[in-house]
Tab-separated table of C-alpha atoms in Angstrom:
chain	number	residue	atom	x	y	z
W	1	UNK	CA	-188.249	-142.181	45.336
W	2	UNK	CA	-186.539	-140.170	48.027
W	3	UNK	CA	-183.258	-141.658	49.104
W	4	UNK	CA	-183.080	-142.587	52.751
W	5	UNK	CA	-179.990	-143.414	54.741
W	6	UNK	CA	-177.262	-145.247	52.808
W	7	UNK	CA	-179.412	-145.339	49.725
W	8	UNK	CA	-177.116	-143.322	47.548
W	9	UNK	CA	-174.300	-145.805	47.501
W	10	UNK	CA	-171.684	-143.107	47.222
W	11	UNK	CA	-170.464	-143.517	50.741
W	12	UNK	CA	-170.122	-147.240	50.356
W	13	UNK	CA	-168.418	-146.808	47.024
W	14	UNK	CA	-165.887	-144.575	48.668
W	15	UNK	CA	-165.032	-147.272	51.157
W	16	UNK	CA	-164.785	-150.382	49.074
W	17	UNK	CA	-161.596	-151.475	47.408
W	18	UNK	CA	-161.240	-150.356	43.845
W	19	UNK	CA	-159.820	-151.938	40.788
W	20	UNK	CA	-158.486	-150.165	37.745
W	21	UNK	CA	-161.376	-149.525	35.393
W	22	UNK	CA	-159.410	-150.222	32.257
W	23	UNK	CA	-158.188	-153.517	33.606
W	24	UNK	CA	-161.763	-154.473	34.359
W	25	UNK	CA	-162.990	-153.387	30.950
W	26	UNK	CA	-160.218	-155.170	29.104
W	27	UNK	CA	-160.704	-158.320	31.158
W	28	UNK	CA	-164.389	-158.395	30.416
W	29	UNK	CA	-163.659	-157.773	26.761
W	30	UNK	CA	-161.266	-160.679	26.744
W	31	UNK	CA	-163.921	-162.911	28.302
W	32	UNK	CA	-166.449	-162.000	25.646
W	33	UNK	CA	-163.917	-162.490	22.872
W	34	UNK	CA	-162.962	-165.876	24.200
W	35	UNK	CA	-166.578	-166.951	24.499
W	36	UNK	CA	-167.174	-165.918	20.926
W	37	UNK	CA	-164.187	-167.899	19.785
W	38	UNK	CA	-165.222	-170.964	21.774
W	39	UNK	CA	-168.939	-170.972	21.165
W	40	UNK	CA	-169.115	-169.211	17.805
W	41	UNK	CA	-172.872	-168.729	18.053
W	42	UNK	CA	-173.946	-165.311	19.234
W	43	UNK	CA	-177.036	-166.710	20.934
W	44	UNK	CA	-174.959	-169.230	22.820
W	45	UNK	CA	-172.635	-166.494	23.964
W	46	UNK	CA	-175.582	-164.456	25.183
W	47	UNK	CA	-176.843	-167.393	27.181
W	48	UNK	CA	-173.444	-168.114	28.582
W	49	UNK	CA	-172.928	-164.526	29.644
W	50	UNK	CA	-176.273	-164.602	31.361
W	51	UNK	CA	-175.364	-167.799	33.129
W	52	UNK	CA	-172.051	-166.353	34.237
W	53	UNK	CA	-173.848	-163.311	35.510
W	54	UNK	CA	-176.262	-165.506	37.366
W	55	UNK	CA	-173.424	-167.261	39.139
W	56	UNK	CA	-171.847	-163.953	40.007
W	57	UNK	CA	-175.150	-162.536	41.221
W	58	UNK	CA	-175.884	-165.367	43.594
W	59	UNK	CA	-172.605	-164.640	45.343
W	60	UNK	CA	-172.654	-160.903	44.961
W	61	UNK	CA	-175.903	-160.460	46.833
W	62	UNK	CA	-174.293	-161.494	50.101
W	63	UNK	CA	-171.532	-158.985	49.723
W	64	UNK	CA	-174.038	-156.357	48.792
W	65	UNK	CA	-176.218	-156.983	51.792
W	66	UNK	CA	-173.216	-157.065	54.078
W	67	UNK	CA	-171.666	-153.856	52.861
W	68	UNK	CA	-174.732	-151.826	52.114
W	69	UNK	CA	-176.203	-152.172	55.558
W	70	UNK	CA	-179.761	-151.616	54.486
W	71	UNK	CA	-183.003	-152.746	55.895
W	72	UNK	CA	-185.458	-155.024	54.214
W	73	UNK	CA	-187.154	-153.536	51.197
W	74	UNK	CA	-190.835	-153.000	51.528
W	75	UNK	CA	-191.788	-153.639	47.948
W	76	UNK	CA	-190.324	-154.305	44.563
W	77	UNK	CA	-190.086	-150.634	43.803
W	78	UNK	CA	-187.722	-150.150	46.646
W	79	UNK	CA	-185.764	-153.177	45.517
W	80	UNK	CA	-185.311	-151.719	42.093
W	81	UNK	CA	-184.183	-148.416	43.546
W	82	UNK	CA	-181.679	-150.269	45.714
W	83	UNK	CA	-180.246	-152.051	42.724
W	84	UNK	CA	-179.990	-148.921	40.675
W	85	UNK	CA	-178.727	-146.493	43.230
W	86	UNK	CA	-176.721	-148.584	45.628
W	87	UNK	CA	-175.877	-151.772	43.804
W	88	UNK	CA	-174.661	-150.342	40.543
W	89	UNK	CA	-172.800	-147.615	42.349
W	90	UNK	CA	-171.079	-150.012	44.655
W	91	UNK	CA	-169.937	-152.473	42.081
W	92	UNK	CA	-169.607	-150.539	38.871
W	93	UNK	CA	-169.252	-147.016	40.106
W	94	UNK	CA	-172.135	-145.745	38.019
W	95	UNK	CA	-175.559	-144.652	39.110
W	96	UNK	CA	-178.546	-145.914	37.282
W	97	UNK	CA	-182.064	-144.613	37.302
W	98	UNK	CA	-185.331	-146.466	37.473
W	99	UNK	CA	-188.148	-145.547	35.127
W	100	UNK	CA	-191.145	-146.940	33.338
W	101	UNK	CA	-192.969	-148.587	36.131
W	102	UNK	CA	-195.960	-150.544	35.060
W	103	UNK	CA	-199.277	-150.337	36.863
W	104	UNK	CA	-198.798	-153.288	39.142
W	105	UNK	CA	-195.324	-152.226	40.111
W	106	UNK	CA	-193.694	-155.440	38.976
W	107	UNK	CA	-191.873	-154.292	35.921
W	108	UNK	CA	-189.474	-151.428	35.537
W	109	UNK	CA	-186.597	-150.170	33.482
W	110	UNK	CA	-183.181	-149.514	34.860
W	111	UNK	CA	-181.377	-146.989	32.733
W	112	UNK	CA	-177.611	-146.653	32.708
W	113	UNK	CA	-176.138	-143.560	31.195
W	114	UNK	CA	-172.639	-144.901	31.198
W	115	UNK	CA	-171.347	-148.392	31.395
W	116	UNK	CA	-167.720	-149.135	32.234
W	117	UNK	CA	-167.944	-152.565	30.641
W	118	UNK	CA	-168.156	-151.122	27.180
W	119	UNK	CA	-165.400	-148.540	27.071
W	120	UNK	CA	-163.590	-148.732	23.739
W	121	UNK	CA	-165.899	-151.461	22.486
W	122	UNK	CA	-167.383	-151.520	19.029
W	123	UNK	CA	-169.277	-154.537	17.895
W	124	UNK	CA	-168.058	-155.904	14.586
W	125	UNK	CA	-170.630	-156.740	11.947
W	126	UNK	CA	-170.186	-160.446	12.525
W	127	UNK	CA	-171.465	-160.095	16.065
W	128	UNK	CA	-174.698	-158.240	15.621
W	129	UNK	CA	-177.174	-159.766	17.976
W	130	UNK	CA	-174.650	-160.038	20.742
W	131	UNK	CA	-175.739	-158.564	24.038
W	132	UNK	CA	-172.309	-157.541	25.157
W	133	UNK	CA	-173.355	-156.691	28.708
W	134	UNK	CA	-175.612	-159.645	29.176
W	135	UNK	CA	-173.677	-160.545	32.278
W	136	UNK	CA	-175.430	-157.662	34.031
W	137	UNK	CA	-178.800	-159.264	33.353
W	138	UNK	CA	-177.611	-162.460	34.923
W	139	UNK	CA	-176.183	-160.686	37.934
W	140	UNK	CA	-179.465	-158.999	38.742
W	141	UNK	CA	-181.423	-162.151	38.145
W	142	UNK	CA	-179.129	-164.240	40.296
W	143	UNK	CA	-178.971	-161.742	43.099
W	144	UNK	CA	-182.730	-161.328	43.279
W	145	UNK	CA	-183.294	-165.036	43.177
W	146	UNK	CA	-181.224	-165.382	46.296
W	147	UNK	CA	-183.596	-163.044	48.056
W	148	UNK	CA	-186.637	-164.982	46.965
W	149	UNK	CA	-187.619	-163.080	43.898
W	150	UNK	CA	-187.862	-164.707	40.540
W	151	UNK	CA	-187.257	-162.142	37.885
W	152	UNK	CA	-186.677	-161.805	34.212
W	153	UNK	CA	-184.111	-159.296	33.071
W	154	UNK	CA	-183.677	-158.314	29.471
W	155	UNK	CA	-182.039	-155.554	27.476
W	156	UNK	CA	-184.316	-152.999	25.945
W	157	UNK	CA	-181.786	-150.515	24.683
W	158	UNK	CA	-178.109	-150.996	24.050
W	159	UNK	CA	-175.664	-148.342	22.951
W	160	UNK	CA	-173.557	-150.880	21.089
W	161	UNK	CA	-176.555	-151.565	18.922
W	162	UNK	CA	-177.142	-147.936	18.163
W	163	UNK	CA	-179.402	-146.724	20.939
W	164	UNK	CA	-178.557	-143.798	23.140
W	165	UNK	CA	-178.309	-145.475	26.524
W	166	UNK	CA	-178.450	-148.807	28.267
W	167	UNK	CA	-181.830	-149.891	29.451
W	168	UNK	CA	-182.567	-153.071	31.305
W	169	UNK	CA	-186.068	-154.293	31.857
W	170	UNK	CA	-186.501	-155.991	35.187
W	171	UNK	CA	-189.702	-157.923	35.558
W	172	UNK	CA	-190.732	-159.567	38.766
W	173	UNK	CA	-192.265	-162.924	37.963
W	174	UNK	CA	-193.046	-164.091	41.438
W	175	UNK	CA	-191.932	-163.911	44.980
W	176	UNK	CA	-190.897	-167.310	46.148
W	177	UNK	CA	-191.495	-167.842	49.830
W	178	UNK	CA	-188.553	-169.285	51.655
W	179	UNK	CA	-188.522	-173.021	51.768
W	180	UNK	CA	-187.189	-174.807	54.729
W	181	UNK	CA	-184.865	-177.609	53.805
W	182	UNK	CA	-186.242	-179.942	56.419
W	183	UNK	CA	-189.689	-181.339	56.518
W	184	UNK	CA	-191.660	-180.509	59.571
W	185	UNK	CA	-192.287	-183.997	60.668
W	186	UNK	CA	-188.674	-185.119	60.758
T	1	UNK	CA	-168.034	-140.380	3.962
T	2	UNK	CA	-167.949	-144.142	3.972
T	3	UNK	CA	-169.746	-144.399	0.660
T	4	UNK	CA	-167.417	-142.101	-1.184
T	5	UNK	CA	-164.518	-143.971	0.298
T	6	UNK	CA	-165.796	-147.253	-1.087
T	7	UNK	CA	-166.248	-145.690	-4.497
T	8	UNK	CA	-162.685	-144.466	-4.461
T	9	UNK	CA	-161.445	-147.892	-3.499
T	10	UNK	CA	-163.108	-149.331	-6.547
T	11	UNK	CA	-161.469	-146.737	-8.746
T	12	UNK	CA	-158.141	-147.706	-7.230
T	13	UNK	CA	-158.902	-151.273	-8.093
T	14	UNK	CA	-159.541	-150.272	-11.653
T	15	UNK	CA	-156.204	-148.492	-11.665
T	16	UNK	CA	-154.609	-151.879	-11.316
T	17	UNK	CA	-153.239	-151.871	-7.830
T	18	UNK	CA	-153.654	-155.003	-5.808
T	19	UNK	CA	-156.275	-154.808	-3.148
T	20	UNK	CA	-156.704	-156.606	0.059
T	21	UNK	CA	-160.382	-156.857	0.899
T	22	UNK	CA	-161.412	-156.268	4.458
T	23	UNK	CA	-164.445	-157.981	5.930
T	24	UNK	CA	-166.644	-154.968	6.006
T	25	UNK	CA	-165.215	-153.184	3.069
T	26	UNK	CA	-164.071	-150.029	4.722
T	27	UNK	CA	-160.434	-149.031	4.860
T	28	UNK	CA	-159.430	-151.275	2.005
T	29	UNK	CA	-155.764	-150.976	1.373
T	30	UNK	CA	-154.007	-151.490	-1.879
T	31	UNK	CA	-150.372	-152.392	-2.015
T	32	UNK	CA	-147.863	-151.017	-4.393
T	33	UNK	CA	-144.768	-153.122	-4.186
T	34	UNK	CA	-142.019	-150.978	-5.511
T	35	UNK	CA	-139.233	-152.591	-3.597
T	36	UNK	CA	-139.297	-156.327	-3.813
T	37	UNK	CA	-136.303	-157.296	-1.724
T	38	UNK	CA	-137.026	-154.954	1.114
T	39	UNK	CA	-140.482	-156.429	1.331
T	40	UNK	CA	-142.037	-153.172	2.356
T	41	UNK	CA	-145.661	-152.649	1.702
T	42	UNK	CA	-147.095	-149.267	1.258
T	43	UNK	CA	-150.365	-148.187	2.581
T	44	UNK	CA	-152.493	-146.325	0.168
T	45	UNK	CA	-155.335	-144.174	1.081
T	46	UNK	CA	-158.931	-144.350	0.189
T	47	UNK	CA	-159.866	-140.893	-0.825
T	48	UNK	CA	-162.410	-138.807	0.922
T	49	UNK	CA	-163.341	-135.374	-0.233
T	50	UNK	CA	-162.483	-132.753	2.276
T	51	UNK	CA	-163.635	-129.206	1.839
T	52	UNK	CA	-160.526	-127.216	1.184
T	53	UNK	CA	-161.161	-123.840	2.626
T	54	UNK	CA	-157.422	-123.256	2.567
T	55	UNK	CA	-156.061	-125.733	0.069
T	56	UNK	CA	-152.468	-124.825	0.755
T	57	UNK	CA	-152.612	-125.936	4.324
T	58	UNK	CA	-154.153	-129.304	4.369
T	59	UNK	CA	-153.458	-132.704	5.625
T	60	UNK	CA	-153.505	-134.822	2.563
T	61	UNK	CA	-153.123	-138.244	4.031
T	62	UNK	CA	-152.504	-140.086	7.232
T	63	UNK	CA	-151.447	-143.660	7.634
T	64	UNK	CA	-150.951	-146.118	10.429
T	65	UNK	CA	-148.404	-148.775	9.680
T	66	UNK	CA	-147.721	-151.750	11.876
T	67	UNK	CA	-144.393	-152.890	13.112
T	68	UNK	CA	-143.930	-155.266	10.235
T	69	UNK	CA	-144.708	-152.421	7.877
T	70	UNK	CA	-148.143	-153.830	7.318
T	71	UNK	CA	-150.757	-151.153	6.779
T	72	UNK	CA	-153.320	-150.798	9.512
T	73	UNK	CA	-155.245	-147.722	8.571
T	74	UNK	CA	-155.066	-145.201	5.807
T	75	UNK	CA	-157.140	-142.186	5.167
T	76	UNK	CA	-156.620	-139.541	2.594
T	77	UNK	CA	-158.384	-136.267	2.547
T	78	UNK	CA	-158.028	-135.129	-0.988
T	79	UNK	CA	-159.236	-135.876	-4.476
T	80	UNK	CA	-158.604	-139.263	-5.891
T	81	UNK	CA	-156.061	-138.363	-8.526
T	82	UNK	CA	-153.241	-138.131	-6.108
T	83	UNK	CA	-153.993	-141.391	-4.420
T	84	UNK	CA	-151.301	-143.330	-6.210
T	85	UNK	CA	-148.789	-140.612	-5.573
T	86	UNK	CA	-149.695	-140.635	-1.912
T	87	UNK	CA	-149.201	-144.387	-1.893
T	88	UNK	CA	-145.730	-143.888	-3.141
T	89	UNK	CA	-144.905	-141.113	-0.751
T	90	UNK	CA	-146.050	-143.053	2.275
T	91	UNK	CA	-144.237	-146.089	1.049
T	92	UNK	CA	-140.972	-144.277	0.583
T	93	UNK	CA	-141.307	-142.589	3.901
T	94	UNK	CA	-141.386	-145.985	5.561
T	95	UNK	CA	-137.859	-146.476	4.388
T	96	UNK	CA	-136.823	-143.239	5.975
T	97	UNK	CA	-138.458	-144.304	9.200
T	98	UNK	CA	-136.556	-147.556	9.228
T	99	UNK	CA	-133.375	-145.687	8.559
T	100	UNK	CA	-133.975	-143.300	11.414
T	101	UNK	CA	-134.860	-146.119	13.736
T	102	UNK	CA	-131.792	-148.124	12.947
T	103	UNK	CA	-129.382	-145.239	12.980
T	104	UNK	CA	-130.483	-143.008	15.770
T	105	UNK	CA	-128.872	-139.625	15.689
T	106	UNK	CA	-129.629	-139.087	19.318
T	107	UNK	CA	-129.060	-141.839	21.776
T	108	UNK	CA	-131.176	-143.668	24.288
T	109	UNK	CA	-134.241	-142.129	25.825
T	110	UNK	CA	-135.440	-140.354	22.727
T	111	UNK	CA	-136.097	-143.572	20.936
T	112	UNK	CA	-139.383	-144.290	22.612
T	113	UNK	CA	-142.498	-142.709	21.262
T	114	UNK	CA	-140.375	-140.678	18.955
T	115	UNK	CA	-141.766	-137.888	16.996
T	116	UNK	CA	-139.587	-138.510	14.018
T	117	UNK	CA	-140.096	-135.159	12.506
T	118	UNK	CA	-139.898	-134.242	8.906
T	119	UNK	CA	-139.073	-137.344	6.968
T	120	UNK	CA	-139.300	-136.458	3.414
T	121	UNK	CA	-139.874	-133.086	1.913
T	122	UNK	CA	-140.955	-133.132	-1.698
T	123	UNK	CA	-141.875	-130.128	-3.728
T	124	UNK	CA	-145.510	-130.244	-2.731
T	125	UNK	CA	-145.727	-132.335	0.371
T	126	UNK	CA	-144.161	-132.741	3.712
T	127	UNK	CA	-144.167	-136.079	5.417
T	128	UNK	CA	-143.976	-136.432	9.162
T	129	UNK	CA	-143.466	-139.593	11.097
T	130	UNK	CA	-144.213	-140.740	14.613
T	131	UNK	CA	-143.118	-143.978	16.152
T	132	UNK	CA	-144.845	-145.564	19.097
T	133	UNK	CA	-143.087	-147.829	21.518
T	134	UNK	CA	-144.728	-150.833	19.907
T	135	UNK	CA	-143.096	-149.869	16.625
T	136	UNK	CA	-146.351	-148.747	15.114
T	137	UNK	CA	-145.750	-145.843	12.811
T	138	UNK	CA	-147.995	-142.945	12.068
T	139	UNK	CA	-147.274	-141.153	8.818
T	140	UNK	CA	-148.684	-137.742	8.065
T	141	UNK	CA	-148.583	-136.181	4.628
T	142	UNK	CA	-149.459	-132.558	4.393
T	143	UNK	CA	-149.422	-129.879	1.759
T	144	UNK	CA	-148.824	-127.267	4.343
T	145	UNK	CA	-145.444	-125.831	3.573
T	146	UNK	CA	-145.395	-123.725	6.646
T	147	UNK	CA	-146.433	-126.049	9.423
T	148	UNK	CA	-145.270	-125.612	12.961
T	149	UNK	CA	-143.501	-128.404	14.732
T	150	UNK	CA	-145.671	-128.008	17.789
T	151	UNK	CA	-148.835	-128.412	15.750
T	152	UNK	CA	-147.639	-131.646	14.266
T	153	UNK	CA	-146.606	-132.989	17.629
T	154	UNK	CA	-149.978	-132.054	19.003
T	155	UNK	CA	-151.653	-133.766	16.106
T	156	UNK	CA	-149.718	-136.946	16.647
T	157	UNK	CA	-150.437	-136.923	20.335
T	158	UNK	CA	-154.162	-136.792	19.735
T	159	UNK	CA	-153.909	-139.294	16.952
T	160	UNK	CA	-152.027	-141.627	19.254
T	161	UNK	CA	-154.771	-141.304	21.848
T	162	UNK	CA	-157.410	-142.172	19.259
T	163	UNK	CA	-155.313	-145.084	18.081
T	164	UNK	CA	-154.944	-146.453	21.601
T	165	UNK	CA	-158.685	-146.317	22.144
T	166	UNK	CA	-159.331	-148.057	18.864
T	167	UNK	CA	-156.864	-150.794	19.670
T	168	UNK	CA	-158.390	-151.312	23.125
T	169	UNK	CA	-161.533	-152.589	21.466
T	170	UNK	CA	-161.661	-156.276	22.393
T	171	UNK	CA	-162.886	-157.073	18.919
T	172	UNK	CA	-159.871	-155.536	17.285
T	173	UNK	CA	-157.262	-158.041	16.270
T	174	UNK	CA	-153.795	-156.616	16.710
T	175	UNK	CA	-152.026	-156.563	13.397
T	176	UNK	CA	-155.224	-156.404	11.437
T	177	UNK	CA	-156.679	-153.265	9.968
T	178	UNK	CA	-158.504	-150.861	12.187
T	179	UNK	CA	-162.139	-151.012	11.232
T	180	UNK	CA	-163.548	-148.848	13.950
T	181	UNK	CA	-165.888	-146.146	12.752
T	182	UNK	CA	-165.372	-144.169	15.911
T	183	UNK	CA	-161.691	-144.071	15.153
T	184	UNK	CA	-162.347	-142.812	11.637
T	185	UNK	CA	-164.579	-140.083	12.977
T	186	UNK	CA	-162.138	-139.034	15.633
T	187	UNK	CA	-159.356	-138.943	13.108
T	188	UNK	CA	-161.299	-136.660	10.792
T	189	UNK	CA	-162.069	-134.404	13.723
T	190	UNK	CA	-158.407	-134.218	14.623
T	191	UNK	CA	-157.468	-133.564	11.026
T	192	UNK	CA	-160.015	-130.799	10.730
T	193	UNK	CA	-158.783	-129.252	13.931
T	194	UNK	CA	-155.261	-129.372	12.644
T	195	UNK	CA	-156.284	-127.660	9.458
T	196	UNK	CA	-157.986	-124.903	11.371
T	197	UNK	CA	-155.330	-124.358	13.969
T	198	UNK	CA	-152.485	-124.112	11.541
T	199	UNK	CA	-154.452	-121.826	9.298
T	200	UNK	CA	-153.458	-118.882	11.436
């Protein structure tokens, strides 16, 4: 998709405040370690990371919309491009690409070549099955839910598990029309 | 590489040295307690065959020893026969390191991240030491009788970088052995590069 206006995210990335990448990586690593120690079950940790990501995403979307200064997306394809090009760039400093669209245009893959969360990380054998970056799934899910899209985000490929890149599958389940909190007749 | 290492570890076991088993079986370290009272533990290497294009100029063994002289990582790059001898050499060199640390010849600023230099020349081997500011020691045993100081410093610098990356892994427990495969690969790359560069 051709990028229009602030779609590239680079300009915004240049203007936002930065944090030291290693500090960020080590902090995230500490979170995952602590979760593993507390919960002990890899599946539980995956769920918890997703939930944490969800909480982050619901708040992050406002910052994203405020800083990115973009207009409403026409369709889900544009949404996915936004996430990959602008969102990831703004918050993680990496650009992702969108591939593998299905026929209806509701399911796509977001591919990350590099991922600052996993610098220096090697999964030990006791933690196979752990989706180390599961927080990213939650973030996307939470953010999209706040803009009325129910999605399902899962990992397809994960470098820590031996694949060559990070691939997220983002599937749009349904668009939820906005509900007004008050009933009409009150 | 990993498989032959495991085989060598088992042969070390048969040789009667005590072994400490690691969870995933790589980088098993056997301890040869020669000095009881000092409580020093030596780190012995698991042997990996390295093609000796120039057998005279080869790194025979490298070891990472923690600040309590506990072994963190050992790798030897030669045939298994010498393994016990290498144990002993590394072990004895730890004493020299402690001596140098406690009685610094030069004062003050040179104590941090010290390249300790030649620790222990024997008839066949030279042993070099490097101390990080967290008191982690890197020991290098080489058969190269003609090695340049700058090469060794360069080696240790790169080794230190690899070590730092390995230790930054959130799943690495400080004080436990380094089980990172990436680290092992990087180390063999550095060792090979050293062998080639000092072959001139």
